[in-house]
PDB file of C-alpha atoms in Angstrom:
ATOM      1  CA  VAL A  29       5.509   3.221  -9.357  1.00  0.00           C
ATOM      2  CA  ILE A  30       7.457   5.925  -7.556  1.00  0.00           C
ATOM      3  CA  LEU A  31       7.052   5.926  -3.796  1.00  0.00           C
ATOM      4  CA  TYR A  32       7.111   9.690  -3.356  1.00  0.00           C
ATOM      5  CA  ALA A  33       7.544  11.560  -0.130  1.00  0.00           C
ATOM      6  CA  ALA A  34       6.435  15.109   0.396  1.00  0.00           C
ATOM      7  CA  PHE A  35       9.060  17.151  -1.466  1.00  0.00           C
ATOM      8  CA  GLY A  36      11.480  18.782   0.918  1.00  0.00           C
ATOM      9  CA  LYS A  37       9.629  17.550   3.990  1.00  0.00           C
ATOM     10  CA  TYR A  38      11.732  14.507   4.839  1.00  0.00           C
ATOM     11  CA  SER A  39      15.420  15.106   5.449  1.00  0.00           C
ATOM     12  CA  VAL A  40      15.911  11.809   7.274  1.00  0.00           C
ATOM     13  CA  PRO A  41      15.282   8.167   6.331  1.00  0.00           C
ATOM     14  CA  PRO A  42      11.780   6.805   6.890  1.00  0.00           C
ATOM     15  CA  THR A  43      10.940   5.404  10.295  1.00  0.00           C
ATOM     16  CA  GLU A  44      10.756   1.625  10.714  1.00  0.00           C
ATOM     17  CA  GLU A  45       7.001   1.967  11.034  1.00  0.00           C
ATOM     18  CA  GLY A  46       6.753   4.104   7.886  1.00  0.00           C
ATOM     19  CA  ARG A  47       8.834   1.649   5.870  1.00  0.00           C
ATOM     20  CA  ALA A  48       6.835  -1.298   7.202  1.00  0.00           C
ATOM     21  CA  ASN A  49       3.592   0.420   6.173  1.00  0.00           C
ATOM     22  CA  SER A  50       5.005   0.962   2.691  1.00  0.00           C
ATOM     23  CA  VAL A  51       5.994  -2.701   2.426  1.00  0.00           C
ATOM     24  CA  MET A  52       2.506  -3.854   3.496  1.00  0.00           C
ATOM     25  CA  ALA A  53       0.796  -1.448   1.081  1.00  0.00           C
ATOM     26  CA  MET A  54       3.020  -2.556  -1.794  1.00  0.00           C
ATOM     27  CA  ARG A  55       2.363  -6.199  -0.971  1.00  0.00           C
ATOM     28  CA  ARG A  56      -1.396  -5.603  -1.198  1.00  0.00           C
ATOM     29  CA  LEU A  57      -0.977  -3.698  -4.471  1.00  0.00           C
ATOM     30  CA  ALA A  58       1.326  -6.376  -5.915  1.00  0.00           C
ATOM     31  CA  ARG A  59      -1.181  -9.140  -5.161  1.00  0.00           C
ATOM     32  CA  LYS A  60      -3.997  -7.239  -6.869  1.00  0.00           C
ATOM     33  CA  ALA A  61      -1.704  -6.478  -9.816  1.00  0.00           C
ATOM     34  CA  ALA A  62      -0.702 -10.148 -10.073  1.00  0.00           C
ATOM     35  CA  ASP A  63      -4.361 -11.134 -10.285  1.00  0.00           C
ATOM     36  CA  CYS A  64      -4.495  -8.954 -13.409  1.00  0.00           C
ATOM     37  CA  GLY A  65      -1.214 -10.207 -14.832  1.00  0.00           C
ATOM     38  CA  VAL A  66       0.563  -6.905 -14.133  1.00  0.00           C
ATOM     39  CA  GLN A  67       4.188  -6.424 -13.104  1.00  0.00           C
ATOM     40  CA  VAL A  68       4.915  -3.566 -10.702  1.00  0.00           C
ATOM     41  CA  ASN A  69       8.203  -1.700 -11.262  1.00  0.00           C
ATOM     42  CA  LEU A  70       9.409   0.469  -8.391  1.00  0.00           C
ATOM     43  CA  GLU A  71      11.452   3.387  -9.629  1.00  0.00           C
ATOM     44  CA  VAL A  72      14.471   4.276  -7.556  1.00  0.00           C
ATOM     45  CA  VAL A  73      14.709   8.085  -7.369  1.00  0.00           C
ATOM     46  CA  ASN A  74      17.070  10.533  -5.745  1.00  0.00           C
ATOM     47  CA  ARG A  75      16.949  11.853  -2.200  1.00  0.00           C
ATOM     48  CA  TYR A  76      15.447  15.138  -3.322  1.00  0.00           C
ATOM     49  CA  GLU A  77      12.273  13.352  -4.428  1.00  0.00           C
ATOM     50  CA  THR A  78      11.753  10.632  -1.799  1.00  0.00           C
ATOM     51  CA  ASN A  79      13.338   9.246   1.346  1.00  0.00           C
ATOM     52  CA  LEU A  80      12.338   5.606   0.819  1.00  0.00           C
ATOM     53  CA  LEU A  81      14.120   4.130  -2.218  1.00  0.00           C
ATOM     54  CA  ASN A  82      17.201   6.085  -3.280  1.00  0.00           C
ATOM     55  CA  THR A  83      19.607   3.280  -4.170  1.00  0.00           C
ATOM     56  CA  ALA A  84      19.534  -0.124  -5.799  1.00  0.00           C
ATOM     57  CA  SER A  85      20.506  -1.682  -2.451  1.00  0.00           C
ATOM     58  CA  GLN A  86      17.500  -0.086  -0.760  1.00  0.00           C
ATOM     59  CA  ALA A  87      15.241  -1.197  -3.594  1.00  0.00           C
ATOM     60  CA  ILE A  88      16.371  -4.837  -3.531  1.00  0.00           C
ATOM     61  CA  ALA A  89      15.888  -4.973   0.252  1.00  0.00           C
ATOM     62  CA  PHE A  90      12.401  -3.458  -0.141  1.00  0.00           C
ATOM     63  CA  CYS A  91      11.463  -5.934  -2.901  1.00  0.00           C
ATOM     64  CA  ASN A  92      12.707  -8.818  -0.773  1.00  0.00           C
ATOM     65  CA  ASP A  93      10.597  -7.607   2.136  1.00  0.00           C
ATOM     66  CA  VAL A  94       7.524  -7.240  -0.091  1.00  0.00           C
ATOM     67  CA  GLY A  95       8.136 -10.812  -1.211  1.00  0.00           C
ATOM     68  CA  GLU A  96       5.947 -10.804  -4.320  1.00  0.00           C
ATOM     69  CA  PRO A  97       7.444 -12.102  -7.572  1.00  0.00           C
ATOM     70  CA  ASN A  98       5.812  -9.426  -9.745  1.00  0.00           C
ATOM     71  CA  VAL A  99       7.493  -6.545  -7.878  1.00  0.00           C
ATOM     72  CA  MET A 100      10.542  -5.448  -9.812  1.00  0.00           C
ATOM     73  CA  ILE A 101      12.998  -2.532  -9.820  1.00  0.00           C
ATOM     74  CA  HIS A 102      13.114   0.364 -12.271  1.00  0.00           C
ATOM     75  CA  LEU A 103      16.497   2.088 -12.437  1.00  0.00           C
ATOM     76  CA  ASP A 104      16.846   5.542 -13.989  1.00  0.00           C
ATOM     77  CA  THR A 105      20.270   6.855 -14.978  1.00  0.00           C
ATOM     78  CA  TYR A 106      19.316  10.413 -14.030  1.00  0.00           C
ATOM     79  CA  HIS A 107      18.745   9.382 -10.413  1.00  0.00           C
ATOM     80  CA  MET A 108      21.589   6.839 -10.426  1.00  0.00           C
ATOM     81  CA  ASN A 109      23.977   9.649 -11.384  1.00  0.00           C
ATOM     82  CA  ILE A 110      23.051  11.383  -8.109  1.00  0.00           C
ATOM     83  CA  GLU A 111      22.858   8.411  -5.744  1.00  0.00           C
ATOM     84  CA  GLU A 112      24.997   5.525  -6.994  1.00  0.00           C
ATOM     85  CA  THR A 113      28.780   5.277  -7.043  1.00  0.00           C
ATOM     86  CA  SER A 114      28.653   2.828  -9.959  1.00  0.00           C
ATOM     87  CA  PHE A 115      25.933   2.185 -12.523  1.00  0.00           C
ATOM     88  CA  ALA A 116      27.262  -1.323 -13.129  1.00  0.00           C
ATOM     89  CA  THR A 117      27.159  -2.198  -9.443  1.00  0.00           C
ATOM     90  CA  ALA A 118      23.586  -0.911  -9.157  1.00  0.00           C
ATOM     91  CA  VAL A 119      22.498  -3.094 -12.086  1.00  0.00           C
ATOM     92  CA  ARG A 120      24.267  -6.133 -10.642  1.00  0.00           C
ATOM     93  CA  THR A 121      22.720  -5.453  -7.230  1.00  0.00           C
ATOM     94  CA  CYS A 122      19.232  -5.652  -8.736  1.00  0.00           C
ATOM     95  CA  GLY A 123      20.035  -8.863 -10.607  1.00  0.00           C
ATOM     96  CA  ASN A 124      16.944 -10.695 -11.776  1.00  0.00           C
ATOM     97  CA  LYS A 125      14.712  -8.158  -9.988  1.00  0.00           C
ATOM     98  CA  LEU A 126      15.662  -5.484 -12.534  1.00  0.00           C
ATOM     99  CA  GLY A 127      12.469  -4.918 -14.485  1.00  0.00           C
ATOM    100  CA  TYR A 128      13.222  -1.703 -16.414  1.00  0.00           C
ATOM    101  CA  VAL A 129      16.032   0.750 -17.059  1.00  0.00           C
ATOM    102  CA  HIS A 130      15.415   4.349 -18.132  1.00  0.00           C
ATOM    103  CA  LEU A 131      18.326   6.005 -19.906  1.00  0.00           C
ATOM    104  CA  GLY A 132      18.428   9.795 -19.844  1.00  0.00           C
ATOM    105  CA  GLU A 133      20.847  12.670 -19.812  1.00  0.00           C
ATOM    106  CA  SER A 134      21.941  14.288 -16.579  1.00  0.00           C
ATOM    107  CA  HIS A 135      20.054  17.428 -17.626  1.00  0.00           C
ATOM    108  CA  ARG A 136      16.867  15.493 -18.526  1.00  0.00           C
ATOM    109  CA  GLY A 137      17.352  16.421 -22.217  1.00  0.00           C
TER     110      GLY A 137
END
């Protein structure tokens, strides 16, 4: 799941209300997914694609706020190359909430 924003529309972080709405919506989705035995992986993408989850730190905080055990984090090296100072630190930050890692070139090749 990628929590997209309108491309180019948001040049600032989400409001507290907007983030809270996202957390509540994800909690509802996670509970329905859990009833079906499904894990939800939230992909962390760069600031040019969303203003909600751009870093591993933001993702772990979001997952903690959602509070559902089936909500995990999906890291993508393409986006990490833009937003993270260290791939290793990002992976360690996610810890046991890291559900998936996508490896790709910086040019998407």
